[in-house]
Amino acid sequence: MTNSPPQRVKTPRRAVHGVLLLDKPLGLSSNDALQKAKWLLRAEKAGHTGTLDPLATGLLPLCFGAGTKFSQVSLDADKAYEATLFLGLTTTTGDAEGEVLDRSEAAARAVTREQIEAACAQFTGAIDQVPPMYSALKHEGRPLYEYARAGIVIERPSRRVTIHSIDIVDWQAEQLTIAVRCSKGTYIRTLAEDIGRVLGCGASLSALRRTGSGPLNVAQAISLDALAALTEIEREALLRPPDSLLADWPELRLDSAEAARFSTGLRRRVAEQDSAHVRVYGPAAHEFLGSAHITDGELIADRLLSPQEVEGLLSTASSNRFLESVV
């Protein structure tokens, strides 16, 4: 008689709603980080809000349950990064993963701070950027990096992005660290290569850390190791409500009757100025109902929470307030 292998016990999943600010570690893909956090929270539904390369670290907002309805807001938000450039070194991928194409150490050492500031200023504002071949951008259903690895170059149209600011954080010999605030869709590797080209010495990206996304900051984030060390109740207490992704939008609060009608998707007349984005609440504290816009005095729903989701978020908020009161 042979012994059967032990059966794996499947971890029971549960409805979890909110946003977890994760500080993604080096070497882990965004999806791997998401799956680890999802397992730790035993969450039924989860998604991240914008891919960070394995070589990048920093802020990765993870959405759970009702929070996934508003992940696009974070995807569309402006981003902030701290990028370290290796001056005088160019690679096939524009970062440390690629093969070295050229070294210009003497040219890098000859660069002055004034030249760096002038180069950064040249790429501040609205610019056209050509996406790199080593990117997840799709062509005929396949990511560009697959073509690049096969030695095939695909023509890519340029994209208009906005660099709000570039500030020098540190500069030591060939290592230049800059803080960048930019619109969504900006490729920091491409920016690093472009700055190096203008400086005449070439450059590649040696490190990248996302420090902000919309109103969210990496200082508020937790590492996977720290998350794993917590109890399940403590992990859930870290979840921010879905409206934290909309924190810089105008707020509109409705009375009980109007809130009930709005939650069914009915348009409502409001004495408010037109707005492309508003976050809508019911009369109770923390009673987030969804997102909307106002056109010609009409409040029009965009993304609505179900009654079960609203109740779940109210229950979570109440539990968190109780935990805070006894700590």
Tab-separated table of C-alpha atoms in Angstrom:
chain	number	residue	atom	x	y	z
A	1	MET	CA	0.000	0.000	0.000
A	2	THR	CA	1.470	3.330	-1.058
A	3	ASN	CA	1.043	6.485	0.900
A	4	SER	CA	-0.711	9.337	-0.933
A	5	PRO	CA	1.058	12.679	-0.964
A	6	PRO	CA	-0.353	15.131	1.576
A	7	GLN	CA	-3.110	17.340	0.230
A	8	ARG	CA	-2.357	21.073	0.097
A	9	VAL	CA	-4.801	23.019	2.185
A	10	LYS	CA	-6.213	25.854	0.118
A	11	THR	CA	-6.109	29.201	1.892
A	12	PRO	CA	-9.690	30.484	2.238
A	13	ARG	CA	-10.218	33.843	0.555
A	14	ARG	CA	-12.384	36.674	1.830
A	15	ALA	CA	-13.784	40.023	0.757
A	16	VAL	CA	-11.183	42.678	1.542
A	17	HIS	CA	-11.674	46.297	0.457
A	18	GLY	CA	-9.144	49.108	0.328
A	19	VAL	CA	-5.723	50.242	-0.822
A	20	LEU	CA	-2.380	49.040	0.499
A	21	LEU	CA	0.659	51.215	-0.094
A	22	LEU	CA	3.491	48.774	-0.695
A	23	ASP	CA	7.183	49.604	-0.895
A	24	LYS	CA	8.131	47.134	-3.634
A	25	PRO	CA	11.520	45.488	-3.131
A	26	LEU	CA	14.314	45.183	-5.680
A	27	GLY	CA	14.197	42.125	-7.954
A	28	LEU	CA	10.488	41.389	-7.637
A	29	SER	CA	7.954	42.010	-10.390
A	30	SER	CA	4.880	44.093	-9.603
A	31	ASN	CA	2.625	41.081	-10.094
A	32	ASP	CA	4.727	38.888	-7.793
A	33	ALA	CA	4.564	41.592	-5.114
A	34	LEU	CA	0.792	41.830	-5.590
A	35	GLN	CA	0.310	38.071	-5.261
A	36	LYS	CA	2.359	37.937	-2.035
A	37	ALA	CA	0.318	40.764	-0.488
A	38	LYS	CA	-2.932	39.215	-1.718
A	39	TRP	CA	-1.982	35.911	-0.063
A	40	LEU	CA	-1.054	37.622	3.209
A	41	LEU	CA	-4.449	39.362	3.307
A	42	ARG	CA	-6.347	36.315	1.987
A	43	ALA	CA	-8.061	38.695	-0.425
A	44	GLU	CA	-10.475	37.519	-3.115
A	45	LYS	CA	-9.827	40.308	-5.592
A	46	ALA	CA	-6.751	42.504	-6.080
A	47	GLY	CA	-4.814	44.518	-8.644
A	48	HIS	CA	-1.897	46.936	-8.809
A	49	THR	CA	-1.917	50.456	-10.210
A	50	GLY	CA	1.013	50.601	-12.607
A	51	THR	CA	3.942	48.308	-13.247
A	52	LEU	CA	7.337	48.826	-11.659
A	53	ASP	CA	10.218	46.932	-13.296
A	54	PRO	CA	11.961	44.291	-11.136
A	55	LEU	CA	15.005	46.605	-10.977
A	56	ALA	CA	12.842	49.437	-9.604
A	57	THR	CA	11.739	49.858	-5.996
A	58	GLY	CA	9.262	52.063	-4.222
A	59	LEU	CA	5.610	52.970	-4.107
A	60	LEU	CA	3.224	50.397	-5.557
A	61	PRO	CA	-0.404	51.051	-4.557
A	62	LEU	CA	-2.304	47.743	-4.403
A	63	CYS	CA	-6.088	47.759	-4.677
A	64	PHE	CA	-8.351	45.175	-3.053
A	65	GLY	CA	-12.049	44.505	-3.604
A	66	ALA	CA	-13.922	47.788	-4.031
A	67	GLY	CA	-10.574	49.579	-4.351
A	68	THR	CA	-9.991	47.971	-7.764
A	69	LYS	CA	-12.815	50.091	-9.196
A	70	PHE	CA	-10.613	53.170	-8.806
A	71	SER	CA	-7.214	51.754	-9.809
A	72	GLN	CA	-7.347	53.676	-13.096
A	73	VAL	CA	-7.225	56.927	-11.124
A	74	SER	CA	-3.809	55.967	-9.770
A	75	LEU	CA	-2.696	54.716	-13.188
A	76	ASP	CA	-3.530	58.123	-14.685
A	77	ALA	CA	-1.993	60.140	-11.843
A	78	ASP	CA	1.288	62.046	-12.019
A	79	LYS	CA	4.265	60.124	-10.674
A	80	ALA	CA	7.429	61.019	-8.755
A	81	TYR	CA	10.728	59.147	-9.001
A	82	GLU	CA	14.260	59.242	-7.703
A	83	ALA	CA	16.548	58.031	-10.488
A	84	THR	CA	20.282	57.350	-10.435
A	85	LEU	CA	22.072	57.781	-13.748
A	86	PHE	CA	25.445	56.270	-14.588
A	87	LEU	CA	27.101	58.935	-16.712
A	88	GLY	CA	29.477	57.737	-19.406
A	89	LEU	CA	27.876	54.300	-19.770
A	90	THR	CA	25.294	53.250	-22.375
A	91	THR	CA	23.651	49.818	-22.564
A	92	THR	CA	21.344	47.929	-24.912
A	93	THR	CA	18.409	48.310	-22.524
A	94	GLY	CA	19.138	51.760	-21.122
A	95	ASP	CA	19.622	50.299	-17.632
A	96	ALA	CA	21.884	47.977	-15.657
A	97	GLU	CA	20.347	44.811	-17.155
A	98	GLY	CA	21.642	45.424	-20.670
A	99	GLU	CA	24.924	44.742	-22.389
A	100	VAL	CA	27.418	47.612	-22.426
A	101	LEU	CA	27.462	49.512	-25.695
A	102	ASP	CA	29.942	52.250	-24.876
A	103	ARG	CA	31.981	53.681	-22.015
A	104	SER	CA	33.003	57.343	-21.960
A	105	GLU	CA	34.468	57.837	-18.487
A	106	ALA	CA	36.652	60.779	-19.473
A	107	ALA	CA	33.687	62.583	-21.056
A	108	ALA	CA	31.579	61.910	-17.937
A	109	ARG	CA	34.230	63.333	-15.621
A	110	ALA	CA	34.424	66.484	-17.763
A	111	VAL	CA	30.714	67.269	-17.260
A	112	THR	CA	29.929	70.314	-15.113
A	113	ARG	CA	26.968	70.996	-12.845
A	114	GLU	CA	25.923	73.855	-15.123
A	115	GLN	CA	25.783	71.419	-18.060
A	116	ILE	CA	23.706	68.965	-16.035
A	117	GLU	CA	21.251	71.697	-15.002
A	118	ALA	CA	20.971	72.886	-18.609
A	119	ALA	CA	20.365	69.326	-19.864
A	120	CYS	CA	17.666	68.717	-17.248
A	121	ALA	CA	16.001	72.018	-18.108
A	122	GLN	CA	15.899	70.961	-21.761
A	123	PHE	CA	13.619	68.057	-20.860
A	124	THR	CA	11.346	69.933	-18.467
A	125	GLY	CA	7.828	70.649	-19.706
A	126	ALA	CA	5.875	68.926	-22.471
A	127	ILE	CA	8.220	66.740	-24.526
A	128	ASP	CA	7.955	63.997	-27.142
A	129	GLN	CA	9.397	60.690	-26.004
A	130	VAL	CA	9.973	57.518	-28.034
A	131	PRO	CA	9.165	54.417	-25.924
A	132	PRO	CA	12.165	52.085	-25.516
A	133	MET	CA	12.309	48.721	-27.280
A	134	TYR	CA	12.851	47.055	-23.920
A	135	SER	CA	9.374	47.854	-22.614
A	136	ALA	CA	6.049	46.072	-22.060
A	137	LEU	CA	4.346	48.203	-24.717
A	138	LYS	CA	2.501	45.884	-27.129
A	139	HIS	CA	2.969	45.550	-30.915
A	140	GLU	CA	0.602	43.130	-32.663
A	141	GLY	CA	-0.187	41.522	-29.327
A	142	ARG	CA	3.416	40.977	-28.217
A	143	PRO	CA	5.454	43.142	-25.811
A	144	LEU	CA	8.265	45.099	-27.438
A	145	TYR	CA	10.927	43.468	-25.266
A	146	GLU	CA	10.238	40.128	-26.995
A	147	TYR	CA	11.097	41.681	-30.353
A	148	ALA	CA	14.157	43.367	-28.837
A	149	ARG	CA	15.464	40.081	-27.443
A	150	ALA	CA	15.092	38.570	-30.933
A	151	GLY	CA	17.101	41.436	-32.425
A	152	ILE	CA	14.065	42.979	-34.134
A	153	VAL	CA	13.556	46.744	-33.952
A	154	ILE	CA	9.965	47.991	-34.267
A	155	GLU	CA	9.280	51.578	-35.275
A	156	ARG	CA	7.611	53.351	-32.357
A	157	PRO	CA	5.734	56.650	-32.667
A	158	SER	CA	6.726	59.289	-30.139
A	159	ARG	CA	4.411	60.128	-27.251
A	160	ARG	CA	3.761	63.478	-25.640
A	161	VAL	CA	4.524	63.417	-21.907
A	162	THR	CA	5.057	66.164	-19.365
A	163	ILE	CA	8.065	66.464	-17.062
A	164	HIS	CA	6.945	68.831	-14.307
A	165	SER	CA	10.356	69.101	-12.670
A	166	ILE	CA	13.852	67.596	-12.560
A	167	ASP	CA	15.965	68.373	-9.500
A	168	ILE	CA	19.539	67.289	-8.786
A	169	VAL	CA	19.589	65.251	-5.547
A	170	ASP	CA	23.223	64.120	-5.601
A	171	TRP	CA	26.182	64.095	-7.981
A	172	GLN	CA	29.353	62.140	-7.307
A	173	ALA	CA	31.692	61.545	-10.287
A	174	GLU	CA	29.734	59.354	-12.745
A	175	GLN	CA	26.735	58.879	-10.424
A	176	LEU	CA	23.965	61.446	-10.846
A	177	THR	CA	20.758	61.177	-8.816
A	178	ILE	CA	17.749	63.244	-9.865
A	179	ALA	CA	14.199	63.679	-8.543
A	180	VAL	CA	11.614	63.661	-11.334
A	181	ARG	CA	7.929	64.613	-11.239
A	182	CYS	CA	6.163	63.611	-14.438
A	183	SER	CA	2.930	62.610	-16.124
A	184	LYS	CA	1.866	59.011	-16.587
A	185	GLY	CA	3.551	57.112	-19.410
A	186	THR	CA	6.952	58.735	-18.909
A	187	TYR	CA	9.885	56.376	-19.400
A	188	ILE	CA	12.619	57.341	-16.940
A	189	ARG	CA	15.129	55.089	-18.749
A	190	THR	CA	14.550	57.064	-21.922
A	191	LEU	CA	14.893	60.322	-20.000
A	192	ALA	CA	18.228	59.103	-18.577
A	193	GLU	CA	19.489	58.208	-22.051
A	194	ASP	CA	18.346	61.552	-23.469
A	195	ILE	CA	20.083	63.508	-20.705
A	196	GLY	CA	23.276	61.541	-21.323
A	197	ARG	CA	23.055	62.226	-25.053
A	198	VAL	CA	22.730	65.985	-24.489
A	199	LEU	CA	25.675	65.895	-22.065
A	200	GLY	CA	27.734	64.187	-24.753
A	201	CYS	CA	28.884	61.315	-22.538
A	202	GLY	CA	25.893	58.976	-22.679
A	203	ALA	CA	24.043	57.618	-19.648
A	204	SER	CA	22.054	54.653	-18.432
A	205	LEU	CA	19.752	54.096	-15.487
A	206	SER	CA	21.451	52.319	-12.579
A	207	ALA	CA	18.648	52.625	-9.995
A	208	LEU	CA	15.039	53.780	-9.919
A	209	ARG	CA	12.683	54.379	-6.993
A	210	ARG	CA	9.087	55.564	-7.285
A	211	THR	CA	8.471	58.033	-4.489
A	212	GLY	CA	4.956	59.245	-5.274
A	213	SER	CA	1.767	58.616	-7.217
A	214	GLY	CA	-0.884	61.331	-7.212
A	215	PRO	CA	-1.518	62.260	-3.544
A	216	LEU	CA	0.277	59.130	-2.255
A	217	ASN	CA	3.872	59.029	-0.992
A	218	VAL	CA	6.324	56.174	-0.456
A	219	ALA	CA	6.892	57.396	3.123
A	220	GLN	CA	3.422	56.007	3.858
A	221	ALA	CA	4.230	52.573	2.372
A	222	ILE	CA	5.174	49.280	4.050
A	223	SER	CA	7.627	46.600	2.899
A	224	LEU	CA	6.586	43.007	2.224
A	225	ASP	CA	8.785	41.758	5.067
A	226	ALA	CA	7.171	44.170	7.521
A	227	LEU	CA	3.707	43.217	6.238
A	228	ALA	CA	4.448	39.504	6.703
A	229	ALA	CA	5.535	40.117	10.308
A	230	LEU	CA	2.106	41.526	11.251
A	231	THR	CA	-1.021	39.705	12.338
A	232	GLU	CA	-3.899	39.514	9.886
A	233	ILE	CA	-5.860	42.114	11.848
A	234	GLU	CA	-2.867	44.476	11.779
A	235	ARG	CA	-2.457	43.969	8.031
A	236	GLU	CA	-6.093	44.798	7.377
A	237	ALA	CA	-5.802	47.898	9.566
A	238	LEU	CA	-3.157	49.197	7.123
A	239	LEU	CA	-5.676	49.287	4.272
A	240	ARG	CA	-6.650	52.777	3.253
A	241	PRO	CA	-10.171	53.389	1.936
A	242	PRO	CA	-10.587	53.455	-1.870
A	243	ASP	CA	-11.198	57.204	-1.820
A	244	SER	CA	-7.573	57.720	-0.715
A	245	LEU	CA	-6.753	57.383	-4.425
A	246	LEU	CA	-9.057	60.369	-5.045
A	247	ALA	CA	-7.847	62.495	-2.128
A	248	ASP	CA	-6.995	65.486	-4.336
A	249	TRP	CA	-10.480	65.555	-5.953
A	250	PRO	CA	-13.297	67.857	-4.752
A	251	GLU	CA	-15.689	66.273	-2.241
A	252	LEU	CA	-19.499	66.290	-2.468
A	253	ARG	CA	-21.711	65.048	0.379
A	254	LEU	CA	-25.355	64.070	-0.189
A	255	ASP	CA	-28.258	63.605	2.254
A	256	SER	CA	-29.781	60.151	2.715
A	257	ALA	CA	-32.461	60.480	0.027
A	258	GLU	CA	-30.123	61.916	-2.602
A	259	ALA	CA	-27.405	59.391	-1.715
A	260	ALA	CA	-29.836	56.510	-2.241
A	261	ARG	CA	-30.839	57.830	-5.659
A	262	PHE	CA	-27.236	58.519	-6.681
A	263	SER	CA	-26.240	54.974	-5.703
A	264	THR	CA	-28.728	53.573	-8.243
A	265	GLY	CA	-27.021	55.542	-10.998
A	266	LEU	CA	-29.662	58.281	-11.303
A	267	ARG	CA	-28.464	61.747	-12.295
A	268	ARG	CA	-29.015	64.355	-9.626
A	269	ARG	CA	-29.316	68.147	-9.788
A	270	VAL	CA	-26.744	69.822	-7.541
A	271	ALA	CA	-25.929	73.443	-6.760
A	272	GLU	CA	-22.252	72.942	-7.543
A	273	GLN	CA	-19.846	74.151	-10.191
A	274	ASP	CA	-19.071	71.843	-13.094
A	275	SER	CA	-16.175	69.506	-12.352
A	276	ALA	CA	-14.534	66.675	-14.297
A	277	HIS	CA	-13.965	64.672	-11.117
A	278	VAL	CA	-15.680	64.582	-7.722
A	279	ARG	CA	-15.772	62.015	-4.920
A	280	VAL	CA	-19.265	61.510	-3.549
A	281	TYR	CA	-20.281	60.654	0.027
A	282	GLY	CA	-23.468	59.884	1.910
A	283	PRO	CA	-24.404	61.594	5.190
A	284	ALA	CA	-22.524	59.160	7.478
A	285	ALA	CA	-18.846	59.585	8.267
A	286	HIS	CA	-16.620	57.664	5.800
A	287	GLU	CA	-19.688	56.766	3.665
A	288	PHE	CA	-17.929	56.832	0.289
A	289	LEU	CA	-20.373	56.115	-2.556
A	290	GLY	CA	-18.223	56.488	-5.669
A	291	SER	CA	-16.825	58.879	-8.234
A	292	ALA	CA	-18.712	61.225	-10.542
A	293	HIS	CA	-18.525	64.380	-12.614
A	294	ILE	CA	-20.727	67.475	-12.724
A	295	THR	CA	-21.922	68.864	-16.055
A	296	ASP	CA	-24.444	71.715	-16.361
A	297	GLY	CA	-25.442	71.288	-12.722
A	298	GLU	CA	-26.018	67.537	-13.052
A	299	LEU	CA	-24.154	65.009	-10.918
A	300	ILE	CA	-23.380	62.015	-13.126
A	301	ALA	CA	-21.981	58.821	-11.632
A	302	ASP	CA	-18.797	57.319	-13.072
A	303	ARG	CA	-17.878	54.463	-10.698
A	304	LEU	CA	-20.289	53.345	-7.988
A	305	LEU	CA	-19.794	51.137	-4.971
A	306	SER	CA	-22.408	48.474	-4.303
A	307	PRO	CA	-24.398	48.658	-1.038
A	308	GLN	CA	-22.410	45.638	0.200
A	309	GLU	CA	-19.121	47.390	-0.545
A	310	VAL	CA	-20.225	50.589	1.177
A	311	GLU	CA	-21.288	48.587	4.232
A	312	GLY	CA	-18.013	46.644	4.223
A	313	LEU	CA	-15.958	49.840	4.132
A	314	LEU	CA	-18.021	51.411	6.926
A	315	SER	CA	-17.493	48.275	9.018
A	316	THR	CA	-13.738	48.319	8.357
A	317	ALA	CA	-13.513	52.022	9.257
A	318	SER	CA	-15.418	51.369	12.495
A	319	SER	CA	-13.142	48.431	13.389
A	320	ASN	CA	-10.016	50.492	12.712
A	321	ARG	CA	-11.268	53.345	14.903
A	322	PHE	CA	-11.931	50.846	17.704
A	323	LEU	CA	-8.422	49.368	17.367
A	324	GLU	CA	-6.893	52.839	17.482
A	325	SER	CA	-8.853	53.662	20.631
A	326	VAL	CA	-7.544	50.636	22.558
A	327	VAL	CA	-3.908	50.848	21.460
